[in-house]
Amino acid sequence: MTTETPAATLTSVDLMTRIKDNLPVVVVSVFSVILFVLVGIEGGPPQLFNVIVTGGMWALLATGLALVFGVMNIPHFAHGESFMVGAYVSYFTFTPMNKFFLSTGSKFLIYSGPILAIIAAGLAGCVLGIIIERIIFAPLRHRTKEGWIMNAFLLTVGLSFILVNGTTLTLGPNFRGIPRYYDVPALEFMGAFIAVDRIVATAIAIVTIGSLWFFLRQTKTGRAIRAVSQDETGAQLVGIDLDFIQTLTFSLATGTAAISGASLLFMFQAYPTVGLTPLYFAWYVVMLVGLGNVAGAIFGGFIVALLQSATQLFIGLSWQSVVPTAVMILVLILAPSGIFGSEVKGIQEQ
Amino acid sequence: MLELKNLDSGYDFLQVLWDVSLTVEKGEFVALIGPNGAGKSTTLRTVAGLVKPMGGDILFKGESIRNKPAHIISRMGISYVSEALNLFTDMSVRENLLLGAYAVKEKETQLETLDYIFELFPRLQERKDQLAGTMSGGERKMLAIARGMMSNPTLMLVDEPSLGLQPNLTYDVFSALLKLVKQGVTILLVEQNVNATLDITDRAYILEQGRIVMDGPSQEMKANQHVQNAYLGI
């Protein structure tokens, strides 16, 4: 008994210092839980589910941004175009495929169609990521790392212009969309009706984030990605091929963005500038939690979605972008490096 | 095993090394000593592939490595423990060590080496779940050396392991290096602590203003007038 008492006080002291060290995170978490409960009381299950669907998607997009910024120090402003490409690929694979599957009449094929389209979009995104990294960023990286962040930023903006206008040129500015992926009635859930598409989108977001998380934490290559984001020189010294890791990271980020574009096709449709809103919100998430912080990006995605829903519910739809922006200004004043306060390594050296 | 032939090296327009030639034979423990700014670290960084040579050649086991990227050089069996340590500060000690064996394919060999390292540095085993960035200076140096050993290198380049360490920790680090040499690892050591370094190494090169000015067996160097005046303060 005598040995237990000091140990117990030690852990409580430990807990207090931990809370103190991570004050912004704790404050935001407590605030979010309260908000979540309030939204639940006021809006009921449909609103809560809405938070989860949008949150999952913002989280998925923001994870890609955080990865690209953390590992390659690229402020990626063409991330929305990966979303756009995903939406288009999914549209162009799903529409003919669905027609064919409907003609066969096989239930299994009809149900797996959307999943296949989303997977195709993800793969196309990965390939696009490899191409972009190889022909745009790798040559610059090999030439000089001086002024890298600014140069990379300008490159992504240029890339965004090319992709948006290239799409307009080839496919036209028209909206291409589908009313829904799954032509089945909405499911009843705690007295609310929720479209199957939304459930599938959420499941895809969760599975993608989960596998990305597992990949980064538990596999050798994932560990190497984290190593590069923490110390590039150290990574080279242990035999990690920087080019390979950076191309892989970019490809993963583009692929996940394409997946979210594809799985939200029924909400956003496909048109050349569809990526703008998701891009803004993904950036909003990473600025809120701290650039380059993957775990934070997941958390932040849900907070932003919650904020959106709460604004809509308590203040009004027209305030939807005012309140989040006000919160962002507040965060930048109080915790300039984001609520997780992560410092991005590698920037100082450049 | 390692041979530098008339190596010129430096950063952009600033040449640091001029016509440096040195050899390290298999199993040897060789020191590279010299004043601040002489180019000792640049020599090691050039061999490790972090700095591109401007002229001359670097041979490792008879093969030229001057144009190879750093990760290939590391995979060939040269392990560079840098002065800045370059640890992965947000990862645990264990993860850092496993990354040290990144190029080792077999999982079993990795774990065997890990066990061996923990035996050699019990301190690291005690702290295996601690984040590398939260450890003390001495422990971090140990970790950097241990990480360098995880790939089972044939040649280790160790840069200023005693920098900023208290004397008894310096002693620990040096005895760890000696243990490695006994196991057949070849080491090229850069050090400021000239007295202790000459006591433990076989041979030494003296680098001044980017040029090798003297070399020979460590014991002879210790008796040399120039070395005594310039480095040992006798």
Coordinates of C-alpha atoms in Angstrom, one line a residue:
Chain A
M1 CA 0.0 0.0 0.0
T2 CA 2.8 2.4 0.9
T3 CA 4.4 2.0 -2.5
E4 CA 1.1 2.6 -4.3
T5 CA 0.4 6.1 -3.0
P6 CA 3.4 7.9 -4.4
A7 CA 2.8 6.1 -7.7
A8 CA -0.8 7.3 -7.8
T9 CA 0.1 10.9 -7.1
L10 CA 2.8 10.7 -9.7
T11 CA 0.4 9.7 -12.4
S12 CA -2.1 12.4 -11.4
V13 CA 0.7 15.0 -11.6
D14 CA 1.7 13.4 -14.9
L15 CA -1.8 13.8 -16.2
M16 CA -2.0 17.5 -15.1
T17 CA 1.3 18.3 -16.8
R18 CA 0.1 16.5 -19.9
I19 CA -3.1 18.5 -19.9
K20 CA -1.1 21.7 -19.5
D21 CA 1.3 20.8 -22.3
N22 CA -1.5 20.1 -24.7
L23 CA -3.9 22.8 -23.5
P24 CA -5.2 23.8 -27.0
V25 CA -6.0 20.2 -27.9
V26 CA -7.8 19.6 -24.6
V27 CA -9.8 22.8 -24.9
V28 CA -10.8 22.0 -28.4
S29 CA -11.7 18.4 -27.6
V30 CA -13.9 19.4 -24.7
F31 CA -15.5 22.1 -26.8
S32 CA -16.1 19.7 -29.6
V33 CA -17.7 17.1 -27.4
I34 CA -20.1 19.7 -26.0
L35 CA -20.9 20.9 -29.5
F36 CA -21.4 17.4 -30.7
V37 CA -23.9 16.8 -27.9
L38 CA -25.7 20.1 -28.7
V39 CA -25.9 19.3 -32.4
G40 CA -27.2 15.9 -31.5
I41 CA -29.9 17.3 -29.2
E42 CA -31.0 20.0 -31.7
G43 CA -30.6 18.2 -35.0
G44 CA -31.0 14.6 -34.0
P45 CA -29.2 11.6 -35.6
P46 CA -29.3 12.9 -39.2
Q47 CA -27.2 15.9 -38.3
L48 CA -24.8 13.8 -36.3
F49 CA -24.5 11.4 -39.3
N50 CA -23.9 14.4 -41.5
V51 CA -21.0 15.5 -39.3
I52 CA -19.5 12.0 -39.6
V53 CA -19.9 11.8 -43.4
T54 CA -18.4 15.3 -44.1
G55 CA -15.9 14.9 -41.3
G56 CA -14.6 11.6 -42.8
M57 CA -14.1 13.3 -46.2
W58 CA -12.4 16.4 -44.9
A59 CA -10.2 14.1 -42.8
L60 CA -9.3 12.0 -45.8
L61 CA -8.4 15.1 -47.9
A62 CA -6.6 16.8 -45.1
T63 CA -4.5 13.6 -44.4
G64 CA -3.2 13.8 -47.9
L65 CA -2.3 17.4 -47.5
A66 CA -0.6 16.8 -44.2
L67 CA 1.4 13.9 -45.6
V68 CA 2.6 15.9 -48.6
F69 CA 3.5 18.9 -46.5
G70 CA 5.1 16.8 -43.8
V71 CA 7.2 14.5 -46.0
M72 CA 7.9 16.7 -49.0
N73 CA 7.3 20.2 -47.7
I74 CA 5.0 21.0 -50.5
P75 CA 2.0 23.3 -49.8
H76 CA -0.2 21.5 -52.1
F77 CA -2.8 23.8 -53.8
A78 CA -3.7 21.3 -56.5
H79 CA -5.1 18.8 -54.1
G80 CA -8.6 19.8 -55.1
E81 CA -7.8 18.8 -58.7
S82 CA -7.0 15.3 -57.5
F83 CA -10.5 15.3 -56.0
M84 CA -11.8 16.5 -59.4
V85 CA -10.0 13.8 -61.3
G86 CA -11.4 11.2 -58.9
A87 CA -14.9 12.4 -59.5
Y88 CA -14.4 12.3 -63.3
V89 CA -12.8 8.9 -63.4
S90 CA -15.5 7.5 -61.2
Y91 CA -18.2 9.1 -63.4
F92 CA -16.8 7.8 -66.6
T93 CA -16.2 4.3 -65.2
F94 CA -19.4 4.0 -63.2
T95 CA -21.9 5.2 -65.9
P96 CA -21.1 2.6 -68.7
M97 CA -20.3 -0.1 -66.1
N98 CA -23.7 0.4 -64.3
K99 CA -25.5 0.2 -67.6
F100 CA -23.8 -3.1 -68.4
F101 CA -24.4 -4.5 -65.0
L102 CA -28.0 -3.5 -65.0
S103 CA -28.4 -5.4 -68.3
T104 CA -27.0 -8.5 -66.8
G105 CA -29.4 -8.1 -63.9
S106 CA -26.9 -9.6 -61.4
K107 CA -27.5 -8.1 -57.9
F108 CA -23.9 -8.7 -56.9
L109 CA -22.5 -6.9 -59.9
I110 CA -24.9 -4.0 -59.4
Y111 CA -23.9 -3.6 -55.8
S112 CA -20.2 -3.8 -56.4
G113 CA -20.3 -1.4 -59.3
P114 CA -19.8 1.8 -57.3
I115 CA -17.1 0.2 -55.2
L116 CA -15.2 -0.7 -58.4
A117 CA -15.6 2.8 -59.8
I118 CA -14.2 4.3 -56.6
I119 CA -11.3 1.9 -56.6
A120 CA -10.6 2.8 -60.2
A121 CA -10.6 6.4 -59.3
G122 CA -8.2 5.7 -56.4
L123 CA -5.8 3.8 -58.8
A124 CA -6.0 6.6 -61.4
G125 CA -5.2 9.1 -58.7
C126 CA -2.2 7.1 -57.6
V127 CA -0.9 6.9 -61.2
L128 CA -1.6 10.6 -61.7
G129 CA 0.3 11.3 -58.5
I130 CA 3.3 9.4 -59.7
I131 CA 3.3 11.2 -63.1
I132 CA 3.0 14.6 -61.5
E133 CA 5.8 13.9 -58.9
R134 CA 8.1 12.5 -61.5
I135 CA 7.8 15.2 -64.1
I136 CA 7.2 18.3 -61.9
F137 CA 8.6 18.0 -58.4
A138 CA 11.4 15.5 -58.8
P139 CA 13.4 17.6 -61.3
L140 CA 13.0 20.7 -59.2
R141 CA 14.1 18.8 -56.1
H142 CA 17.2 17.5 -57.8
R143 CA 18.1 20.9 -59.2
T144 CA 17.9 23.0 -56.0
K145 CA 16.2 23.0 -52.6
E146 CA 16.7 26.7 -52.3
G147 CA 13.4 28.5 -51.8
W148 CA 11.7 25.1 -52.1
I149 CA 8.4 25.9 -50.3
M150 CA 7.7 29.0 -52.4
N151 CA 8.7 27.3 -55.6
A152 CA 6.7 24.2 -54.8
F153 CA 3.7 26.3 -53.9
L154 CA 3.8 28.1 -57.2
L155 CA 4.2 24.8 -59.1
T156 CA 1.1 23.4 -57.4
V157 CA -0.9 26.6 -58.3
G158 CA 0.2 26.3 -61.9
L159 CA -0.6 22.7 -61.9
S160 CA -4.1 23.5 -60.6
F161 CA -4.6 26.0 -63.5
I162 CA -3.4 23.4 -66.1
L163 CA -5.7 20.7 -64.7
V164 CA -8.8 22.8 -64.4
N165 CA -8.4 24.5 -67.8
G166 CA -7.3 21.3 -69.4
T167 CA -10.4 19.6 -68.2
T168 CA -12.6 22.4 -69.3
L169 CA -11.0 22.3 -72.7
T170 CA -11.4 18.5 -73.2
L171 CA -14.6 17.7 -71.3
G172 CA -16.3 21.1 -71.2
P173 CA -17.6 23.1 -68.3
N174 CA -20.8 21.0 -67.9
F175 CA -21.7 19.2 -64.7
R176 CA -21.6 15.5 -65.1
G177 CA -23.1 13.6 -62.2
I178 CA -25.2 10.8 -61.0
P179 CA -28.3 11.0 -58.8
R180 CA -27.1 8.2 -56.6
Y181 CA -24.7 5.3 -56.6
Y182 CA -27.1 2.8 -55.0
D183 CA -30.7 2.9 -56.4
V184 CA -32.2 1.6 -53.2
P185 CA -34.4 3.3 -50.6
A186 CA -32.8 5.1 -47.7
L187 CA -32.2 3.1 -44.5
E188 CA -34.0 4.0 -41.4
F189 CA -31.6 4.7 -38.5
M190 CA -32.9 5.8 -35.1
G191 CA -35.9 7.4 -36.7
A192 CA -34.0 9.2 -39.4
F193 CA -33.6 8.2 -43.1
I194 CA -30.0 8.0 -44.3
A195 CA -29.1 7.4 -47.9
V196 CA -27.1 4.3 -48.6
D197 CA -24.6 6.4 -50.6
R198 CA -23.7 8.4 -47.5
I199 CA -23.2 5.3 -45.4
V200 CA -21.0 3.8 -48.1
A201 CA -19.0 7.1 -48.4
T202 CA -18.4 7.1 -44.7
A203 CA -17.3 3.5 -44.7
I204 CA -14.9 4.2 -47.5
A205 CA -13.5 7.2 -45.7
I206 CA -13.0 5.2 -42.5
V207 CA -11.5 2.2 -44.2
T208 CA -9.1 4.4 -46.3
I209 CA -8.0 6.5 -43.3
G210 CA -7.7 3.3 -41.2
S211 CA -5.5 1.5 -43.8
L212 CA -3.4 4.6 -44.3
W213 CA -2.9 4.9 -40.6
F214 CA -2.0 1.2 -40.3
F215 CA 0.4 1.5 -43.3
L216 CA 2.2 4.5 -41.7
R217 CA 2.4 3.0 -38.2
Q218 CA 3.0 -0.7 -38.7
T219 CA 4.8 -1.3 -42.0
K220 CA 8.4 -0.8 -42.9
T221 CA 7.7 1.5 -45.8
G222 CA 5.2 3.5 -43.7
R223 CA 7.9 3.9 -41.1
A224 CA 10.3 5.1 -43.7
I225 CA 7.8 7.7 -44.8
R226 CA 7.6 9.0 -41.3
A227 CA 11.4 8.9 -41.1
V228 CA 11.7 11.1 -44.1
S229 CA 9.3 13.6 -42.6
Q230 CA 11.3 13.7 -39.4
D231 CA 14.9 13.8 -40.8
E232 CA 15.8 13.6 -44.4
T233 CA 19.5 13.2 -43.9
G234 CA 19.0 10.5 -41.3
A235 CA 16.6 8.7 -43.6
Q236 CA 19.3 8.7 -46.4
L237 CA 21.9 7.5 -43.9
V238 CA 19.9 4.4 -43.0
G239 CA 19.5 3.5 -46.7
I240 CA 16.0 5.0 -47.5
D241 CA 15.6 6.0 -51.1
L242 CA 14.2 9.5 -50.8
D243 CA 13.0 9.6 -54.4
F244 CA 11.0 6.4 -53.9
I245 CA 9.4 7.6 -50.6
Q246 CA 8.5 11.0 -52.0
T247 CA 6.9 9.7 -55.1
L248 CA 5.0 7.1 -53.0
T249 CA 3.8 9.8 -50.6
F250 CA 2.6 12.0 -53.4
S251 CA 0.9 9.1 -55.1
L252 CA -0.8 8.1 -51.9
A253 CA -2.0 11.7 -51.3
T254 CA -3.4 12.0 -54.8
G255 CA -5.0 8.6 -54.6
T256 CA -6.8 9.3 -51.4
A257 CA -8.1 12.6 -52.7
A258 CA -9.3 10.9 -55.8
I259 CA -11.1 8.3 -53.6
S260 CA -12.9 11.1 -51.7
G261 CA -13.9 12.8 -55.0
A262 CA -15.2 9.5 -56.3
S263 CA -17.2 8.5 -53.2
L264 CA -18.8 12.0 -53.0
L265 CA -19.7 12.1 -56.7
F266 CA -23.4 11.9 -55.8
M267 CA -23.1 15.0 -53.7
F268 CA -20.6 17.2 -55.6
Q269 CA -21.0 15.9 -59.3
A270 CA -18.0 16.2 -61.6
Y271 CA -17.0 19.6 -63.2
P272 CA -13.7 21.3 -63.7
T273 CA -13.7 23.5 -60.6
V274 CA -15.4 21.0 -58.2
G275 CA -12.1 20.7 -56.3
L276 CA -12.2 24.2 -54.9
T277 CA -14.5 23.8 -51.9
P278 CA -12.9 20.6 -50.8
L279 CA -9.4 22.2 -51.2
Y280 CA -10.4 25.1 -49.0
F281 CA -11.8 22.9 -46.3
A282 CA -8.9 20.6 -46.4
W283 CA -6.5 23.5 -46.0
Y284 CA -8.7 24.9 -43.3
V285 CA -8.3 21.6 -41.4
V286 CA -4.5 21.5 -41.7
M287 CA -4.1 25.1 -40.7
L288 CA -6.4 24.5 -37.7
V289 CA -4.4 21.5 -36.4
G290 CA -0.9 22.3 -37.6
L291 CA 0.7 21.7 -40.9
G292 CA 2.2 18.3 -41.5
N293 CA 0.4 16.6 -38.6
V294 CA -1.4 13.4 -39.9
A295 CA -3.1 12.4 -36.7
G296 CA -4.2 16.0 -36.2
A297 CA -5.6 16.1 -39.7
I298 CA -8.0 13.2 -39.0
F299 CA -9.2 14.8 -35.7
G300 CA -9.4 18.2 -37.4
G301 CA -11.5 16.9 -40.3
F302 CA -14.3 16.0 -37.9
I303 CA -14.0 19.2 -35.9
V304 CA -14.5 21.3 -39.0
A305 CA -17.5 19.3 -40.1
L306 CA -18.9 19.7 -36.7
L307 CA -18.4 23.4 -36.8
Q308 CA -20.1 23.6 -40.2
S309 CA -23.1 21.6 -39.0
A310 CA -23.4 23.6 -35.8
T311 CA -23.2 26.9 -37.6
Q312 CA -25.9 25.8 -40.0
L313 CA -28.1 24.6 -37.2
F314 CA -27.7 27.4 -34.6
I315 CA -26.8 30.5 -36.6
G316 CA -28.0 29.9 -40.2
L317 CA -26.9 28.5 -43.4
S318 CA -25.5 31.8 -44.7
W319 CA -23.0 32.0 -41.9
Q320 CA -21.5 28.6 -42.8
S321 CA -18.3 30.1 -44.1
V322 CA -18.1 33.1 -41.7
V323 CA -18.0 31.1 -38.5
P324 CA -15.2 28.7 -39.5
T325 CA -13.2 31.6 -40.9
A326 CA -13.6 33.5 -37.6
V327 CA -12.5 30.3 -35.7
M328 CA -9.5 30.1 -38.0
I329 CA -8.5 33.7 -37.2
L330 CA -8.9 32.9 -33.5
V331 CA -6.7 29.8 -33.8
L332 CA -4.0 31.7 -35.7
I333 CA -3.9 34.4 -33.0
L334 CA -4.0 32.0 -30.0
A335 CA -2.0 29.0 -31.4
P336 CA -0.2 30.1 -34.6
S337 CA 1.2 26.7 -35.2
G338 CA -2.2 25.0 -35.0
I339 CA -3.9 23.3 -32.0
F340 CA -1.5 20.4 -32.1
G341 CA 1.4 22.8 -32.2
S342 CA 3.5 20.6 -34.4
E343 CA 6.6 22.0 -35.9
V344 CA 7.4 20.8 -39.4
K345 CA 10.9 19.5 -39.7
G346 CA 13.2 20.0 -42.6
I347 CA 11.9 23.5 -43.3
Q348 CA 14.6 25.3 -41.3
E349 CA 17.4 23.4 -43.2
Q350 CA 16.1 24.7 -46.5
Chain B
M1 CA 38.7 -1.3 -47.8
L2 CA 38.2 2.4 -48.1
E3 CA 40.5 4.5 -50.2
L4 CA 40.3 8.3 -50.9
K5 CA 42.3 9.3 -53.9
N6 CA 43.2 13.0 -54.3
L7 CA 39.7 13.9 -53.1
D8 CA 38.5 17.5 -53.6
S9 CA 35.3 18.4 -52.0
G10 CA 33.2 21.3 -50.6
Y11 CA 29.9 23.1 -50.8
D12 CA 28.9 25.0 -53.9
F13 CA 31.6 27.5 -54.5
L14 CA 33.5 26.9 -51.3
Q15 CA 36.1 24.1 -51.6
V16 CA 37.0 22.6 -48.3
L17 CA 39.1 19.5 -49.1
W18 CA 42.2 19.7 -51.3
D19 CA 43.8 16.6 -52.6
V20 CA 43.0 14.4 -49.6
S21 CA 44.2 10.8 -49.9
L22 CA 43.8 8.3 -47.2
T23 CA 43.2 4.5 -46.8
V24 CA 41.5 2.4 -44.2
E25 CA 42.3 -1.3 -44.2
K26 CA 39.9 -4.0 -43.1
G27 CA 39.6 -4.3 -39.4
E28 CA 41.5 -1.1 -38.7
F29 CA 40.5 1.6 -36.3
V30 CA 41.7 4.9 -37.9
A31 CA 41.4 8.4 -36.5
L32 CA 41.1 11.6 -38.5
I33 CA 42.0 14.5 -36.3
G34 CA 42.5 18.2 -36.8
P35 CA 41.4 21.6 -35.7
N36 CA 37.9 23.1 -36.2
G37 CA 37.0 23.8 -39.8
A38 CA 39.8 21.6 -41.2
G39 CA 37.3 19.6 -43.2
K40 CA 37.0 16.4 -41.1
S41 CA 33.3 16.2 -41.2
T42 CA 33.3 17.2 -44.8
T43 CA 35.5 14.2 -45.5
L44 CA 33.1 11.8 -43.8
R45 CA 30.0 13.5 -45.4
T46 CA 31.7 13.1 -48.8
V47 CA 32.3 9.4 -48.3
A48 CA 28.8 8.9 -47.1
G49 CA 27.4 10.6 -50.2
L50 CA 25.8 13.6 -48.6
V51 CA 28.3 15.9 -50.3
K52 CA 29.3 15.4 -53.9
P53 CA 33.0 15.3 -54.5
M54 CA 34.5 18.0 -56.9
G55 CA 37.4 15.8 -57.9
G56 CA 39.4 12.7 -57.2
D57 CA 37.8 9.3 -56.4
I58 CA 36.5 7.3 -53.5
L59 CA 36.9 3.5 -53.6
F60 CA 35.1 1.1 -51.3
K61 CA 36.1 -2.5 -51.6
G62 CA 37.7 -1.6 -54.8
E63 CA 34.6 0.0 -56.3
S64 CA 34.2 3.7 -57.0
I65 CA 31.4 5.2 -55.0
R66 CA 31.9 8.8 -55.8
N67 CA 28.7 9.2 -57.9
K68 CA 26.5 7.0 -55.8
P69 CA 23.6 8.4 -53.8
A70 CA 23.7 8.3 -50.0
H71 CA 21.2 5.5 -49.6
I72 CA 23.1 3.2 -52.0
I73 CA 26.3 3.9 -50.2
S74 CA 24.6 3.1 -46.9
R75 CA 23.2 -0.2 -48.3
M76 CA 26.7 -1.1 -49.5
G77 CA 27.8 -1.4 -45.9
I78 CA 29.1 2.1 -45.0
S79 CA 27.3 3.5 -41.9
Y80 CA 27.8 7.2 -41.1
V81 CA 27.0 8.4 -37.6
S82 CA 26.8 12.1 -38.1
E83 CA 27.7 14.8 -35.7
A84 CA 24.1 16.1 -35.8
L85 CA 23.0 12.5 -35.1
N86 CA 20.0 12.8 -37.5
L87 CA 17.8 10.7 -35.2
F88 CA 14.1 10.4 -35.9
T89 CA 13.1 12.4 -32.8
D90 CA 9.3 11.7 -32.8
M91 CA 9.9 7.9 -32.9
S92 CA 10.7 5.5 -30.2
V93 CA 14.2 4.1 -29.6
R94 CA 13.0 0.8 -30.9
E95 CA 11.6 2.3 -34.1
N96 CA 14.8 4.3 -34.7
L97 CA 16.8 1.1 -34.3
L98 CA 14.5 -0.9 -36.7
L99 CA 14.9 1.9 -39.2
G100 CA 18.6 1.5 -38.9
A101 CA 18.1 -2.0 -40.3
Y102 CA 15.9 -0.6 -43.1
A103 CA 18.1 -2.2 -45.8
V104 CA 18.2 -5.6 -44.1
K105 CA 15.6 -7.8 -45.8
E106 CA 15.2 -10.6 -43.3
K107 CA 13.1 -9.8 -40.3
E108 CA 14.9 -12.4 -38.2
T109 CA 18.3 -10.8 -38.8
Q110 CA 16.9 -7.5 -37.8
L111 CA 15.6 -8.8 -34.5
E112 CA 18.8 -10.7 -33.8
T113 CA 20.8 -7.5 -34.3
L114 CA 18.3 -5.6 -32.1
D115 CA 18.8 -8.1 -29.3
Y116 CA 22.6 -7.9 -29.7
I117 CA 22.4 -4.1 -29.6
F118 CA 20.3 -4.1 -26.4
E119 CA 22.9 -6.4 -24.9
L120 CA 25.6 -4.0 -25.8
F121 CA 23.7 -0.9 -24.7
P122 CA 21.5 -2.0 -21.8
R123 CA 20.5 1.7 -21.4
L124 CA 18.7 1.6 -24.7
Q125 CA 16.8 -1.4 -23.8
E126 CA 15.5 0.3 -20.7
R127 CA 14.3 3.2 -22.8
K128 CA 13.2 1.3 -25.9
D129 CA 9.7 2.9 -25.9
Q130 CA 10.8 6.4 -25.1
L131 CA 10.8 9.0 -27.9
A132 CA 14.3 9.6 -29.2
G133 CA 13.9 13.4 -29.0
T134 CA 13.3 13.2 -25.2
M135 CA 16.5 11.4 -24.3
S136 CA 19.7 13.0 -22.8
G137 CA 22.6 13.9 -25.0
G138 CA 24.7 10.8 -24.1
E139 CA 21.8 8.5 -24.7
R140 CA 21.1 10.0 -28.1
K141 CA 24.7 9.5 -29.1
M142 CA 24.5 5.9 -28.0
L143 CA 21.3 5.6 -30.0
A144 CA 22.9 7.1 -33.1
I145 CA 25.8 4.7 -32.9
A146 CA 23.5 1.8 -32.2
R147 CA 21.3 2.8 -35.2
G148 CA 24.4 2.9 -37.3
M149 CA 25.2 -0.6 -36.3
M150 CA 21.8 -2.0 -37.1
S151 CA 22.6 -2.5 -40.8
N152 CA 25.6 -4.7 -39.9
P153 CA 28.0 -2.3 -41.6
T154 CA 31.5 -3.3 -42.6
L155 CA 32.7 0.3 -42.3
M156 CA 31.5 2.8 -39.8
L157 CA 32.3 6.6 -40.1
V158 CA 31.8 8.1 -36.6
D159 CA 31.7 11.9 -36.4
E160 CA 32.7 13.5 -33.0
P161 CA 31.0 11.1 -30.7
S162 CA 32.4 12.8 -27.6
L163 CA 31.1 16.3 -28.5
G164 CA 29.2 17.7 -25.6
L165 CA 29.5 14.6 -23.5
Q166 CA 30.7 14.4 -19.9
P167 CA 33.9 12.5 -19.4
N168 CA 32.5 9.2 -18.1
L169 CA 30.0 9.0 -21.0
T170 CA 32.8 9.7 -23.5
Y171 CA 34.5 6.7 -22.0
D172 CA 31.4 4.6 -22.5
V173 CA 31.1 5.7 -26.1
F174 CA 34.8 5.0 -26.8
S175 CA 34.6 1.5 -25.2
A176 CA 31.6 0.7 -27.3
L177 CA 33.6 1.6 -30.4
L178 CA 36.5 -0.5 -29.2
K179 CA 34.1 -3.4 -28.8
L180 CA 33.0 -3.0 -32.3
V181 CA 36.5 -3.0 -33.7
K182 CA 37.2 -6.2 -31.8
Q183 CA 34.2 -7.8 -33.6
G184 CA 35.7 -6.9 -36.9
V185 CA 34.0 -3.7 -37.8
T186 CA 36.3 -1.2 -39.5
I187 CA 36.0 2.4 -38.1
L188 CA 37.1 5.8 -39.3
L189 CA 36.7 8.1 -36.3
V190 CA 36.7 11.9 -36.4
E191 CA 37.5 13.3 -33.0
Q192 CA 38.5 16.5 -31.1
N193 CA 39.5 14.6 -28.0
V194 CA 43.0 13.9 -29.5
N195 CA 44.6 12.4 -26.4
A196 CA 42.0 9.7 -25.9
T197 CA 41.6 9.1 -29.6
L198 CA 45.3 8.4 -30.1
D199 CA 45.2 6.0 -27.2
I200 CA 42.5 3.7 -28.7
T201 CA 43.1 3.9 -32.5
D202 CA 45.6 2.1 -34.6
R203 CA 46.5 4.8 -37.0
A204 CA 45.8 8.5 -37.4
Y205 CA 45.6 11.1 -40.1
I206 CA 46.0 14.8 -39.4
L207 CA 43.9 17.1 -41.5
E208 CA 44.7 20.8 -41.4
Q209 CA 43.1 23.4 -43.7
G210 CA 41.6 20.8 -45.9
R211 CA 44.9 18.9 -46.5
I212 CA 46.4 15.8 -44.9
V213 CA 49.6 17.0 -43.3
M214 CA 50.7 13.9 -41.4
D215 CA 49.8 10.3 -40.9
G216 CA 51.2 7.3 -39.1
P217 CA 50.6 4.9 -36.2
S218 CA 48.7 6.5 -33.3
Q219 CA 51.5 5.9 -30.8
E220 CA 54.1 7.5 -33.0
M221 CA 51.8 10.5 -33.6
K222 CA 51.5 11.0 -29.9
A223 CA 55.2 11.3 -29.6
N224 CA 55.4 13.8 -32.6
Q225 CA 56.5 17.3 -31.7
H226 CA 53.9 19.0 -33.9
V227 CA 51.0 16.9 -32.5
Q228 CA 52.1 17.5 -29.0
N229 CA 52.3 21.3 -29.5
A230 CA 49.1 21.7 -31.5
Y231 CA 46.7 19.2 -30.1
L232 CA 48.0 17.8 -26.8
G233 CA 49.1 21.0 -25.2
I234 CA 52.3 19.6 -23.9

